[in-house]
Every structure is written in C-alpha cells, then in structure tokens.
Short mmCIF file of C-alpha atoms and ligand atoms in Angstrom, two decimals:
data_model
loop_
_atom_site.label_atom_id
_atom_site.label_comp_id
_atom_site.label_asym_id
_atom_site.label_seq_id
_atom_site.Cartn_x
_atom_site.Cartn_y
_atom_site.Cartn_z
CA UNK A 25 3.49 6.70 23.15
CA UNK A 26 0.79 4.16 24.57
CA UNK A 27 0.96 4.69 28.05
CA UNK A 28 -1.99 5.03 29.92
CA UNK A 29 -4.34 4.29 26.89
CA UNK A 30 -6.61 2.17 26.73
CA UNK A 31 -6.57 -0.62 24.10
CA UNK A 32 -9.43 -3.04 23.43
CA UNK A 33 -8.36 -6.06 21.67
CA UNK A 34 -10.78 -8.63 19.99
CA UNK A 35 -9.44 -11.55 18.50
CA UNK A 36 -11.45 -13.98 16.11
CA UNK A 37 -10.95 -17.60 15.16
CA UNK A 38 -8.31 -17.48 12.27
CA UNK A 39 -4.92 -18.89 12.65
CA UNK A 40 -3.03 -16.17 13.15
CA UNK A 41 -4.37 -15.65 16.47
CA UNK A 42 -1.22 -16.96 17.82
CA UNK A 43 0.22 -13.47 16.69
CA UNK A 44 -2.24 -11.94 19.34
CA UNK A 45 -0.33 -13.20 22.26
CA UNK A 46 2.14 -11.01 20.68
CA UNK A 47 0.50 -8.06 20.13
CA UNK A 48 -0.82 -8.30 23.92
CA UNK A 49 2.89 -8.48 25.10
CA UNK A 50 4.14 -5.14 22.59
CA UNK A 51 0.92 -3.34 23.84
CA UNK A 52 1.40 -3.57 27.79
CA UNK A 53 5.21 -3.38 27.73
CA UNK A 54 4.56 0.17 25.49
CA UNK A 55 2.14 0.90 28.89
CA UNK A 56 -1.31 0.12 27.54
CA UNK A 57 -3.97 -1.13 29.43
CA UNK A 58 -5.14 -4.29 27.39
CA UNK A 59 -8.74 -5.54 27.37
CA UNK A 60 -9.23 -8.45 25.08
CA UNK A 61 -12.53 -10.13 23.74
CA UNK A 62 -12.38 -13.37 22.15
CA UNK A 63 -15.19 -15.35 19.81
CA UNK A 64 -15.74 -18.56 21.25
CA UNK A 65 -14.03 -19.85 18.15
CA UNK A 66 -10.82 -17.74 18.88
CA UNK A 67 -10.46 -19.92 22.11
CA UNK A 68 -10.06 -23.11 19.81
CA UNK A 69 -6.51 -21.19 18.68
CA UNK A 70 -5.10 -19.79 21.76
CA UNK A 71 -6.50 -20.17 25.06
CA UNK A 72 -8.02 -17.55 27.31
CA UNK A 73 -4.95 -18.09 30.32
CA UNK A 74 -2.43 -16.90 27.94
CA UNK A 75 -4.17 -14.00 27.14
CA UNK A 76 -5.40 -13.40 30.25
CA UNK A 77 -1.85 -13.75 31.51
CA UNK A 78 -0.40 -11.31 29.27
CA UNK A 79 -2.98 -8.34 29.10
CA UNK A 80 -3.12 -8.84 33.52
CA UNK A 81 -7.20 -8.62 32.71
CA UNK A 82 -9.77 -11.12 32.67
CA UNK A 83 -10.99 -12.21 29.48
CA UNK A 84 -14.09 -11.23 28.10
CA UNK A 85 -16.20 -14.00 25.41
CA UNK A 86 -19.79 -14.05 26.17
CA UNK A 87 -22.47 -11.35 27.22
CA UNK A 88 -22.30 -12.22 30.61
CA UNK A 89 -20.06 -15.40 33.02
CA UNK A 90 -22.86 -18.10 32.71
CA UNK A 91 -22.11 -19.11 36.29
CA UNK A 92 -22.46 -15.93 38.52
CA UNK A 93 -24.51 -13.56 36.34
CA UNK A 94 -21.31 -11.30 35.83
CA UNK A 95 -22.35 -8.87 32.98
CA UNK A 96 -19.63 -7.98 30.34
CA UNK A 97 -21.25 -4.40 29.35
CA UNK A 98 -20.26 -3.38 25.73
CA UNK A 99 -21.43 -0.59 25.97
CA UNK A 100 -19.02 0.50 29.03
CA UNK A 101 -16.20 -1.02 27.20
CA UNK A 102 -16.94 0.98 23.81
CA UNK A 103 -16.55 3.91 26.17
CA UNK A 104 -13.41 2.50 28.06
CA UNK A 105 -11.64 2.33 25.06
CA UNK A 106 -9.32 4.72 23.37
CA UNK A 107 -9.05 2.03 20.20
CA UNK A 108 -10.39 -0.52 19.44
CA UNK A 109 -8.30 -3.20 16.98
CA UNK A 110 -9.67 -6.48 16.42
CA UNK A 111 -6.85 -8.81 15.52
CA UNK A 112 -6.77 -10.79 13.44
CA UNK A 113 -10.19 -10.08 12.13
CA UNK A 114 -11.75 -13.08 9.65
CA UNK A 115 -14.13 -12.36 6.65
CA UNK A 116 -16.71 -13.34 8.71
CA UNK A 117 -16.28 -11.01 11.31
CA UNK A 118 -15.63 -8.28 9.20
CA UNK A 119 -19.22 -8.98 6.93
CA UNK A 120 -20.92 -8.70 10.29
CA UNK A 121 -19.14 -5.54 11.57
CA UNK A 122 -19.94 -4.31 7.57
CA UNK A 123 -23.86 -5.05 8.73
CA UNK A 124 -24.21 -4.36 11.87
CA UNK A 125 -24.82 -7.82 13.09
CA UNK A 126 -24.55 -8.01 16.83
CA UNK A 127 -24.58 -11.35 17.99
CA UNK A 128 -21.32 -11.90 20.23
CA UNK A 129 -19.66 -9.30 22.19
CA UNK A 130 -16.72 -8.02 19.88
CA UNK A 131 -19.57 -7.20 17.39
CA UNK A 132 -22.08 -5.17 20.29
CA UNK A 133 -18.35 -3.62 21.50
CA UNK A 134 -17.82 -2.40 17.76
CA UNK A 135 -21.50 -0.98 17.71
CA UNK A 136 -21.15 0.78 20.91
CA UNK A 137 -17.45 2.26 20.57
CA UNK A 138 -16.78 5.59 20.62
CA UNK A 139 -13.14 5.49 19.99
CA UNK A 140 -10.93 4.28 16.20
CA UNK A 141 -11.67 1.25 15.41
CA UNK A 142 -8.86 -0.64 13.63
CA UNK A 143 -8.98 -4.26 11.81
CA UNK A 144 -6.17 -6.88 10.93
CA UNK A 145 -7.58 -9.22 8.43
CA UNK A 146 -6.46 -12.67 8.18
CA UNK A 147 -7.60 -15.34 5.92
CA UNK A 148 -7.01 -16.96 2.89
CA UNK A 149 -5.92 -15.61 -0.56
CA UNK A 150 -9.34 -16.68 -2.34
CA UNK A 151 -11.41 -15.26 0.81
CA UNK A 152 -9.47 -12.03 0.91
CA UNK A 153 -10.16 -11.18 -2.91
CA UNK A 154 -13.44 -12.24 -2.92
CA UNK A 155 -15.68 -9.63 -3.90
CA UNK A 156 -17.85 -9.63 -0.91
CA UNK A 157 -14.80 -9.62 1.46
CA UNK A 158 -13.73 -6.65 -0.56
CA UNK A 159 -17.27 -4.88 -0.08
CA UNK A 160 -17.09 -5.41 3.58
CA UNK A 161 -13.92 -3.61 4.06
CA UNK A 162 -14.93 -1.04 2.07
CA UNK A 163 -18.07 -0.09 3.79
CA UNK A 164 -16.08 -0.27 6.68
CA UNK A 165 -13.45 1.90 5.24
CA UNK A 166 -16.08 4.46 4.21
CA UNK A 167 -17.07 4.66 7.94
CA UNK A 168 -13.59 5.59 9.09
CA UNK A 169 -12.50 1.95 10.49
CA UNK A 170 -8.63 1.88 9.78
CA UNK A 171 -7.91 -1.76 7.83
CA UNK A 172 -4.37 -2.66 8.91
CA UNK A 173 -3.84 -4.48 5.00
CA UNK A 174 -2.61 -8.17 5.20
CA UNK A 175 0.95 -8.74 3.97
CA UNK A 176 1.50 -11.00 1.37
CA UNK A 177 3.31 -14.61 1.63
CA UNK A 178 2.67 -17.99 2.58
CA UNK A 179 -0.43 -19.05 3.83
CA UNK A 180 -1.46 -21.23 6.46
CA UNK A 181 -3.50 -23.26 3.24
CA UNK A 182 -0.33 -23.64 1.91
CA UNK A 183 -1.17 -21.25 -0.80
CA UNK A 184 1.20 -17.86 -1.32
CA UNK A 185 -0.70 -14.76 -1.29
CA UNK A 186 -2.58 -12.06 0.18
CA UNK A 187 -4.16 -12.72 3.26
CA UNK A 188 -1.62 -13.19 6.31
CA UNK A 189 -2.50 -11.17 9.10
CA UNK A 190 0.31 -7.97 9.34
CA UNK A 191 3.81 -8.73 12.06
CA UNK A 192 2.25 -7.45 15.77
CA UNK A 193 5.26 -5.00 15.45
CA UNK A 194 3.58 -3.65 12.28
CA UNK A 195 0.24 -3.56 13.91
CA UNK A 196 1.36 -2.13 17.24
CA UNK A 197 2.80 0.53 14.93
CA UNK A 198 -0.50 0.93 13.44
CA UNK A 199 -2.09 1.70 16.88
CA UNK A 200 0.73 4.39 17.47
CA UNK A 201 -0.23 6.13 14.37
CA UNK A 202 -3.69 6.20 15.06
CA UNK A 203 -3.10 7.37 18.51
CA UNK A 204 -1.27 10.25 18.30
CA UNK A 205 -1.80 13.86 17.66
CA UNK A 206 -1.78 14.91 13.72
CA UNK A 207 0.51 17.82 14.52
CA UNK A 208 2.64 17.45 11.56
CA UNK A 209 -0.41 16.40 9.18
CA UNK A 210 0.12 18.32 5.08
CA UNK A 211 3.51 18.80 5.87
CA UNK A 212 5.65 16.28 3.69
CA UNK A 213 9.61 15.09 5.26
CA UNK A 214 12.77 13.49 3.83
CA UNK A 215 14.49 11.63 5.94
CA UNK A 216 18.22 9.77 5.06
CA UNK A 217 19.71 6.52 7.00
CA UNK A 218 21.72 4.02 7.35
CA UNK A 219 25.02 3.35 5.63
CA UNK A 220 25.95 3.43 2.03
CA UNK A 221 28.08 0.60 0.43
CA UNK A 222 30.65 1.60 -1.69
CA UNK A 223 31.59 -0.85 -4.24
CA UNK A 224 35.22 -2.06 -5.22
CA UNK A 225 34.30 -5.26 -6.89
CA UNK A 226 31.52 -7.65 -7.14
CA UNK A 227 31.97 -9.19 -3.51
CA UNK A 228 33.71 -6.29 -1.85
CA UNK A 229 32.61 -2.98 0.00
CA UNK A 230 33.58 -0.36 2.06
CA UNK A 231 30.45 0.43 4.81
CA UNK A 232 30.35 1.35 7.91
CA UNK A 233 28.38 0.41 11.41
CA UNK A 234 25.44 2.45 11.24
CA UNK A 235 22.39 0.69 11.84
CA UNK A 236 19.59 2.96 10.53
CA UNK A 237 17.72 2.74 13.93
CA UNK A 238 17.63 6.48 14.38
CA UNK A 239 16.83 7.68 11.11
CA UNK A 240 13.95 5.09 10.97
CA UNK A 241 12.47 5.89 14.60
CA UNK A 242 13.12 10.09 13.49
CA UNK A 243 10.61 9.15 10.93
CA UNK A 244 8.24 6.93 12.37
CA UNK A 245 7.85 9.81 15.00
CA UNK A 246 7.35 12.36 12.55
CA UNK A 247 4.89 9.58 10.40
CA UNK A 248 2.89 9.25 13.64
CA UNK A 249 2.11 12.57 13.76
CA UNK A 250 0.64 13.08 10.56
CA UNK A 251 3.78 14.03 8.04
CA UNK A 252 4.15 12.10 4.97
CA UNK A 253 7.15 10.79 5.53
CA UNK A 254 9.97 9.44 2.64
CA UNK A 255 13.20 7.16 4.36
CA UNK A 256 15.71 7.22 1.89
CA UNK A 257 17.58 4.55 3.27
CA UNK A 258 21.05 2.19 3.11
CA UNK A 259 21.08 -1.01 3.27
CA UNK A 260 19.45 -2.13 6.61
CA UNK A 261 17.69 -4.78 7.90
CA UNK A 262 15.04 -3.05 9.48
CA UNK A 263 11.43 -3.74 7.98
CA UNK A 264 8.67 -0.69 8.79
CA UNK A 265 4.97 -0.96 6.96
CA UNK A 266 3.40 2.41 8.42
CA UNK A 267 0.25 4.25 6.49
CA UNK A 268 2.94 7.15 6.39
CA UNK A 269 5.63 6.08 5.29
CA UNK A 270 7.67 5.32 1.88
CA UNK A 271 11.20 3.44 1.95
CA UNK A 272 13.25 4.77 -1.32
CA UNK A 273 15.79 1.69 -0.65
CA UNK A 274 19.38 3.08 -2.34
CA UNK A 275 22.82 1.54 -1.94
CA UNK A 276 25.47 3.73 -2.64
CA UNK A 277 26.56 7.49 -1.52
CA UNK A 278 25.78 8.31 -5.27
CA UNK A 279 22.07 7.20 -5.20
CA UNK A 280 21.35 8.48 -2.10
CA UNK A 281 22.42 11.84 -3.14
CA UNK A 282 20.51 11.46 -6.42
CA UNK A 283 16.90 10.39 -4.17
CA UNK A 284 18.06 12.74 -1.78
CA UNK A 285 18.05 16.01 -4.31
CA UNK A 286 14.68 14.50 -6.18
CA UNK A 287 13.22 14.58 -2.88
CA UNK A 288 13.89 17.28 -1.18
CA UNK A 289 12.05 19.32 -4.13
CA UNK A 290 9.16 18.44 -2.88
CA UNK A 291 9.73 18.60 0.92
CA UNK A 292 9.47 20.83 3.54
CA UNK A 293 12.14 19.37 5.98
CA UNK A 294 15.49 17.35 4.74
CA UNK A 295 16.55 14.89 8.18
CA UNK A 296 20.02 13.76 7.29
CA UNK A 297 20.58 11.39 9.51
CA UNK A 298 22.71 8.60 7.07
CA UNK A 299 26.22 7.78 7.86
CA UNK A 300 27.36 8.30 3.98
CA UNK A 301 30.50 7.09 3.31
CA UNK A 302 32.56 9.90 2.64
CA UNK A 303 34.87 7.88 -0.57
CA UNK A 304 34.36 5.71 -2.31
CA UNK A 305 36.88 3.29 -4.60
CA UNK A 306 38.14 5.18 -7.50
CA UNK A 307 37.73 2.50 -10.01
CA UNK A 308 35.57 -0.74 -10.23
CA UNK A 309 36.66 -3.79 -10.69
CA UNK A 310 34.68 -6.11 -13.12
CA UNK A 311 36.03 -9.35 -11.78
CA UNK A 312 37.07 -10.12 -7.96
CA UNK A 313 40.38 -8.30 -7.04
CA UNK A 314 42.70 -11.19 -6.86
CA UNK A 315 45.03 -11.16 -3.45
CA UNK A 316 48.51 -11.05 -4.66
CA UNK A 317 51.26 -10.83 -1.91
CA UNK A 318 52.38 -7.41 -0.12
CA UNK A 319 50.52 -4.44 0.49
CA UNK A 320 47.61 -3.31 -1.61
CA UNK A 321 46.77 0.06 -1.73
CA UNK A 322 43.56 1.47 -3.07
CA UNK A 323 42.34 4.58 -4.38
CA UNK A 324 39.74 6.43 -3.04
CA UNK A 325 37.62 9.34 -4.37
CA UNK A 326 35.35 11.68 -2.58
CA UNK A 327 31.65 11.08 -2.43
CA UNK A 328 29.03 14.29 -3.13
CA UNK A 329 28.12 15.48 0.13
CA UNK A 330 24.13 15.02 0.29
CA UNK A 331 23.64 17.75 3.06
CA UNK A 332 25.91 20.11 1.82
CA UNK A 333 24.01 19.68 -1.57
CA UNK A 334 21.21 20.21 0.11
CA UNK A 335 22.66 23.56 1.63
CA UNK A 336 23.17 24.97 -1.67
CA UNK A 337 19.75 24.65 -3.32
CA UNK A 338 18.11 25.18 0.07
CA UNK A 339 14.55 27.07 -0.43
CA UNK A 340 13.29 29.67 2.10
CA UNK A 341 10.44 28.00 4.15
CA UNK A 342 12.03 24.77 4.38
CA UNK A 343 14.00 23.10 7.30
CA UNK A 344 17.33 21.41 7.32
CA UNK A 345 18.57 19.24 9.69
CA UNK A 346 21.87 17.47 10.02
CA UNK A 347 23.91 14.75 12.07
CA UNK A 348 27.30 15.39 13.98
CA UNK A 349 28.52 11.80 15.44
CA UNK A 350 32.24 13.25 16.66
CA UNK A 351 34.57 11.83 19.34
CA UNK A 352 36.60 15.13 19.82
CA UNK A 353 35.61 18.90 20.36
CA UNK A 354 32.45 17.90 19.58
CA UNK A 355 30.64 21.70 19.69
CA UNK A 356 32.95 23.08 17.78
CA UNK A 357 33.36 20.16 15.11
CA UNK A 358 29.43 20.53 14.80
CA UNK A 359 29.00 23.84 14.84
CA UNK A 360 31.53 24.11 12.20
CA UNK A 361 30.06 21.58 10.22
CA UNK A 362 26.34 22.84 10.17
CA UNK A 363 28.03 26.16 9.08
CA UNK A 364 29.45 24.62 5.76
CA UNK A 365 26.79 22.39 4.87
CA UNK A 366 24.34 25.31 5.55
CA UNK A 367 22.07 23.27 7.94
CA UNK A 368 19.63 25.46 9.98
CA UNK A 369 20.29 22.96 12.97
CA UNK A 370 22.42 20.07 13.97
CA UNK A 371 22.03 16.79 16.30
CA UNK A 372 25.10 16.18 18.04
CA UNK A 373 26.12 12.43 18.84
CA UNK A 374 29.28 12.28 20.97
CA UNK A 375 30.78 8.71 21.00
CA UNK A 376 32.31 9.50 24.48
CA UNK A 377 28.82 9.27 25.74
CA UNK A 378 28.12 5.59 27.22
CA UNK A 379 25.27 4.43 25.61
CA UNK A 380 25.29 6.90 22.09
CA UNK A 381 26.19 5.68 18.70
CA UNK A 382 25.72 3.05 16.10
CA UNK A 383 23.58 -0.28 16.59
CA UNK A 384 22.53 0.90 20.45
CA UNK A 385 19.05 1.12 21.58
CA UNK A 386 19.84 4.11 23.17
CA UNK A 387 20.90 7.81 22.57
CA UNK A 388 22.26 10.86 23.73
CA UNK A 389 22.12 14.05 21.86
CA UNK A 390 22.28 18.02 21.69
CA UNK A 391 20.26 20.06 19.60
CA UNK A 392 23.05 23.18 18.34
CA UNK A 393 20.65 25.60 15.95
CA UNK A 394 22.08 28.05 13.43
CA UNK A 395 20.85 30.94 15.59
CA UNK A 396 23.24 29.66 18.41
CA UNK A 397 20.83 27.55 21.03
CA UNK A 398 21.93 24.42 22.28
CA UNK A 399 19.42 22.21 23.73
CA UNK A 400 20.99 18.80 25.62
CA UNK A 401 19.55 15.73 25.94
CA UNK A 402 20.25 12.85 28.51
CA UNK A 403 20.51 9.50 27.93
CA UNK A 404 17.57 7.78 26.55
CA UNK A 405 15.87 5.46 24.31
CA UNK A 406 16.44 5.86 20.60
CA UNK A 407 12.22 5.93 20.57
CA UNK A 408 12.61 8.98 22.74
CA UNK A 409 15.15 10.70 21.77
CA UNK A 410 12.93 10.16 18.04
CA UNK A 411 10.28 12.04 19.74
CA UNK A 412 12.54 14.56 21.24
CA UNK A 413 13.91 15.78 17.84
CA UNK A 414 10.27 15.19 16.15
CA UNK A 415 9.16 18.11 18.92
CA UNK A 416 11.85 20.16 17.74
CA UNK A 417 11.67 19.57 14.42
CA UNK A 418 7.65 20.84 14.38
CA UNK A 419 8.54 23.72 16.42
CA UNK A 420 10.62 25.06 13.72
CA UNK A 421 8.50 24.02 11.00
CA UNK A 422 5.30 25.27 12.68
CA UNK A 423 6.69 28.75 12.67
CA UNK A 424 8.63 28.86 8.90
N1 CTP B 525 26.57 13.78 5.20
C1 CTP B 525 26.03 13.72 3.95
N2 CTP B 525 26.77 13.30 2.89
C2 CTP B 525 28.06 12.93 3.07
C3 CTP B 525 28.62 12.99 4.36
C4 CTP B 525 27.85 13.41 5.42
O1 CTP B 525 24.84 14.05 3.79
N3 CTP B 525 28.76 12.53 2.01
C5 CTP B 525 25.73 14.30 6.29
C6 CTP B 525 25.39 13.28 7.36
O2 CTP B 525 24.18 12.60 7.05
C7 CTP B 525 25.24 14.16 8.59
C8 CTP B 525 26.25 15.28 8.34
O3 CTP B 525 26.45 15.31 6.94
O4 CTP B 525 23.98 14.76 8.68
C9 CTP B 525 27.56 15.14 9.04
O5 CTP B 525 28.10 13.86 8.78
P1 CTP B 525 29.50 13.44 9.37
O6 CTP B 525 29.88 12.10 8.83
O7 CTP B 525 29.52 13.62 10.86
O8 CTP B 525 30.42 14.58 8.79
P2 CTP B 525 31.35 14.69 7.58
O9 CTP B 525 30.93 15.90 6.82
O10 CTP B 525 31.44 13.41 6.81
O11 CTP B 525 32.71 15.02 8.30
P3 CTP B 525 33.76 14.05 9.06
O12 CTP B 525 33.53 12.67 8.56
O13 CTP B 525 35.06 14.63 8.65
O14 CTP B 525 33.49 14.23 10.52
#
C-alpha cells in the first residue's frame, strides 16, 4: 500500500518519540521512502543515528549543516512529500503549526507542503484538554490536517488519561488511510470475524481456531478506501483504531447473528467472513459441570446460520459475500453452499493449500460468483489477498 511513497516524518521533543523509531521501521518495511525532521529538542529523546539508521536517509534538524553550508530546502521537501505526519507532535508544535510560526524546519516544511498533513499528539492529560491546545487542533482540523487522536492510559507524568501518543501500528494505519484512493467512499460494509464461543458453563466453551486476521484486514482494505466499515467480531485479540472503522465486539453465534441482521439493514455489502460455530450446548449450566467418571456426553443444538439469514432478507442492490474453508471437493462444497445461503459470491479457502487457513499470515483463495466465474488466487499475504477481494468486492458494488 506504501510503496514507493514518499513519507516525511517530523518528530518533536515529547516522550513518546521513542515510538518514532517504530513508526520509521513499519513505514520502510511497507516500502516507503522515509525522510525525517527532528526539533533540536527531539534529539534529547532519541538520537539522530537511530533514525538515520532506520529511514536509510540523513537526518534533517536545522535550515542548513552549520559546517559545510548544506541547505535543507523546505520548500523541496513540502513538494517531495506525498504526506506529511509529524509524530508525536507536542502542544507546542501544534500552536505554532495553528499560527503559522516558522521558526525551525518541521514548521517551514508544514508551510510549504503540498501533500496531507497528518499529526500524532502527545502530551499530558492537563495540556491536551487545555482549551488552547484544543483551539490549535481545531484550526488545524478546519484546514484539512488529519489529527491522529491520542489514546487514553497511563501517562509518562504518571497521571492516567488522554494524551499518549497513538501505537505506530495505529498510526502507520492512519497513513494507509490517508493514502489511498476513496473508491469505496458513501458506500457503508458489514463485515463478520473471528470465532464465536459457545457457552456450556461458566469456565467452559466450545470455539474454534480462527483468528480474525482476514476478516479484520477485508475491512481495513475496504476502510482504506473510503467505506464505512462495521467488524462485527468474536472474540480476538486483535486491536484496530482506524477513522473508518467500528468494532461491534459479540461473543456468541446468537449475538453475532442478532448485530449481524441489525446491520446489514443499513448496508450495502454483508462480508461473512466469521468461523461461527455451527452448535452450540443445548443447556447451560449455572455452576461448573463437575467431572464424574466415564464418558460424558453433551448435547448440542444448532446455531442460526448468519449468512443464510442474510440470504433470506437479502435486498436488491446489495452484495453478499461468503466464506468456504473446506478440505474436500472444495468447488463443489462451495458452490453448493453459496447456493443455499443465497450468497451472490463465495471465497474459497482450501486447507490442502500450504500456507491457507486459520492463524497464518498468509492466504490462498478463489473467488466462485453466483453467475459461475471463478477467479484463483496464489499464495499470498493475508494484506493482499485483503486487497484482492476489496477489488472484487467494489467491482460488483460499483456496478449494482
Ligand atoms: N456461516 C454463518 N453462520 C453460521 C455458519 C456459517 O454465517 N452459523 C457463514 C460463514 O461465515 C461463511 C459461510 O457461512 O461465510 C460458510 O461457513 P462454513 O463454516 O464453511 O460452512 P457451514 O455452512 O458451517 O458448513 P460446514 O461447516 O458443514 O462446512
């Protein structure tokens, strides 16, 4: 998604610096080319060779290199730059940006770019909420600069609050989003994942493997490229913060099928890409089941079938999209199966594929659509293949 672009970073003198390093690393190995400024109080938090180590570019702190003359041109870099992201970015910083104050180099840079311009704030609680913080990042807000919000939690004060700087993985996110072409901007997608838990008592479940990595990278792709995006999701233990994006967190088949049917009312595509359990235990035990010798046997009953739901309420301009994960005549299985759940097209997993399956980074898939088309994939990375069913996925909605 980032390769070949250009990324200017500009780090200030807060703390959370350190994270910088980070996003430096996440940024080249996505295939950026990484610039970074630093204020000359930024240095006092991480030092110029490790960034200059990780971004592979000199880096760039004063107008020009005191020693030969060497000019550092802002006004070439605001052009170099496909984004700009100043990370972490401290209240002081931002009031400057706010009023055009240009007396360093990330502040002349931010003047003279052409490209987005994205902020990470970092600071303390108190300085975050204070009203002339909050004026700063409106004004900047109102001039299109993306604020990448702090999360909340402890503080490098010591205090718990609002004010630490977002995860790089968050704000590398961020930059994708920004990035990439709005293609599937209005249109609003439901997207299902991970497992469900099935309860039997209060300390037992049955679950399976899934992971939720799919689902979540099917709808960071589509969230990247403009859709408003809802995950209703298992329990996982993946975190995502994207301006897109809305987690509806659910445990069992049950809920998910409830979230599921409330949102697909308002979508125009329904991903199912959970691994619902199919049963679940027939009755609930209040108290731990007690292990008493020989067998125990236990009754299961079947679960609502979200997609097939789905299927039956299906409205005309909308676009369905199911799952097949099968180890055995895998076209026919998932033909067969888009058939009765009434699926306009179906991903096909086979777990005879090296590589495919739960709790992999990587993928391979078919694409087998209602109107008989198969389209196969090769092996790739679950970001990819993401992007490969994202493609599909606004084909088919860009000509409902
Ligand atoms: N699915 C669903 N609700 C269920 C079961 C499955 O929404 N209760 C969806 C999955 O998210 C996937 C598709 O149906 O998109 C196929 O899931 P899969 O587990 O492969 O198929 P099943 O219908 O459960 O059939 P089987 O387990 O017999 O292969």
């Amino acid at each position: 998604m980032l390769r070949g672009k250009h990324i200017l970073l500009a780090v200030t003198g807060s703390i959370a610096a350190y994270k910088s390093a980070q996003i430096v690393r996440l940024l080249v190995k996505e295939g950026a080319e990484v610039k970074v400024i630093m204020t000359a109080m930024a240095k006092n938090f991480i030092t110029p060779l490790t960034m200059a180590t990780l971004s592979k570019n000199p880096i760039l702190v004063d107008f020009y290199n005191p020693e030969n003359g060497d000019w550092n041109s802002h006004v070439k870099l605001g052009i170099w730059a496909d984004l700009y992201l100043i990370a972490p970015a401290t209240a002081n910083t931002l009031s400057k940006m706010a009023f055009g104050i240009a007396d360093n180099l990330l502040l002349t840079s931010y003047l003279s770019a052409r490209c987005p311009v994205a902020v990470a704030p970092a600071m303390d609680l108190d300085m975050y909420r204070h009203p002339a913080t909050a004026a700063s990042l409106e004004m900047l807000k109102s001039r299109g600069v993306f604020v990448i919000e702090p999360a909340s939690g402890e503080l490098a004060s010591g205090l718990e609050g609002k004010g630490r700087m977002e995860e790089p993985e968050n704000i590398v996110r961020y930059a994708e989003y920004i990035l990439s072409k709005k293609t599937l901007e209005g249109k609003r997608i439901m997207v299902t994942a991970g497992p469900t838990r099935e309860p039997m008592d209060p300390v037992r479940y049955i679950s399976n493997h899934s992971s939720g990595k799919m689902g979540y990278a099917i709808a960071k792709a589509c969230a990247d490229r403009g859709a408003r995006v809802c995950i209703i999701s298992g329990p996982v233990s993946i975190g995502i913060s994207h301006p897109n994006i809305r987690v509806v967190r659910v445990s069992t088949a049950s809920e998910m099928c409830d979230a599921a049917l409330e949102e697909y009312s308002f979508s125009d595509a329904a991903i199912m890409c959970a691994a619902v359990a199919d049963y679940s235990p027939a009755v609930y035990s209040d108290m731990k089941i007690k292990r008493t010798p020989g067998p125990y046997s236990l009754e299961l009953t079947p679960n609502r079938d979200i997609a097939a739901e789905i299927g039956k309420i299906k409205r005309k301009g909308t676009f369905t999209l199911g799952f097949a994960l099968e180890t055995d005549n895998e076209i026919e299985n998932a033909v067969s199966k888009m058939k009765k759940k009434n699926l306009d097209a179906i991903v096909l997993n086979s777990l005879k594929d090296e590589g495919a399956g739960f709790s992999v980074d990587t993928n391979k898939i078919s694409i087998l659509s209602s109107d008989g088309k198969v389209m196969e994939g090769c092996l790739k990375s679950k970001a990819e293949v993401a992007e490969d069913i994202a493609d599909y996925v606004e084909s088919k909605l860009t000509c409902l």
